[in-house]
XYZ file of C-alpha atoms in Angstrom:
74
model
C 6.400 -45.522 -12.388
C 7.412 -41.860 -10.814
C 5.898 -38.768 -11.919
C 7.390 -35.527 -11.820
C 5.759 -32.300 -10.066
C 4.367 -30.180 -12.718
C 6.196 -26.638 -12.726
C 4.177 -23.785 -11.204
C 2.806 -20.464 -13.116
C 6.088 -18.513 -14.594
C 7.434 -15.677 -12.415
C 5.584 -11.993 -13.386
C 2.187 -10.218 -13.500
C -0.665 -12.571 -12.955
C -3.428 -12.534 -15.913
C -6.686 -9.931 -14.722
C -8.076 -6.383 -14.548
C -5.634 -4.266 -15.791
C -4.699 -1.906 -13.059
C -7.149 0.931 -11.384
C -5.926 4.138 -12.452
C -6.912 7.069 -9.709
C -7.261 11.057 -9.675
C -4.510 13.252 -7.468
C -7.635 13.170 -4.801
C -7.389 9.578 -4.544
C -10.995 9.051 -6.462
C -10.705 6.155 -8.650
C -11.694 7.398 -12.455
C -13.838 6.374 -14.340
C -15.747 4.329 -11.979
C -19.148 3.111 -12.070
C -20.743 4.252 -8.822
C -23.048 1.128 -8.440
C -19.858 -1.140 -8.850
C -17.850 0.804 -6.078
C -20.195 1.223 -3.915
C -20.822 -2.956 -4.445
C -16.804 -3.664 -3.886
C -17.206 -0.965 -1.066
C -19.981 -3.390 0.353
C -18.268 -6.458 0.321
C -14.982 -5.000 1.735
C -17.658 -4.045 4.848
C -19.402 -7.841 4.453
C -15.648 -8.893 6.502
C -16.707 -7.585 9.390
C -20.292 -9.430 9.267
C -21.362 -12.205 11.129
C -21.210 -15.435 8.124
C -24.847 -15.154 7.898
C -25.220 -11.750 7.100
C -22.351 -11.691 4.480
C -24.497 -13.999 2.379
C -26.918 -11.180 2.222
C -24.458 -8.486 1.251
C -22.736 -10.556 -1.153
C -25.871 -11.717 -3.010
C -26.911 -7.898 -3.038
C -23.653 -7.107 -4.285
C -24.136 -9.839 -7.089
C -27.381 -8.299 -7.794
C -26.641 -4.908 -7.965
C -22.936 -6.182 -10.409
C -25.347 -7.936 -12.702
C -28.244 -5.146 -13.086
C -24.887 -2.732 -14.053
C -23.618 -4.760 -16.597
C -26.771 -5.438 -18.398
C -27.090 -1.960 -18.706
C -23.613 -1.241 -19.853
C -24.351 -4.487 -22.203
C -27.666 -2.527 -23.821
C -25.459 1.091 -23.964
């Protein structure tokens, strides 16, 4: 019995967060400073040794969890 391959996703934009809005000076509008710092820390972790990356990712994860908890409580 031969099974034909399943088609891939349709072309077009992928689901996910909406595009970020940027102000004229290049700063992101309406962001959370703690989230911005966590995202930057994860980007910087790419240049670290794997063992050091894990610590950076765990710290960023904790920051994001705490930030989301405070947003949910507001």
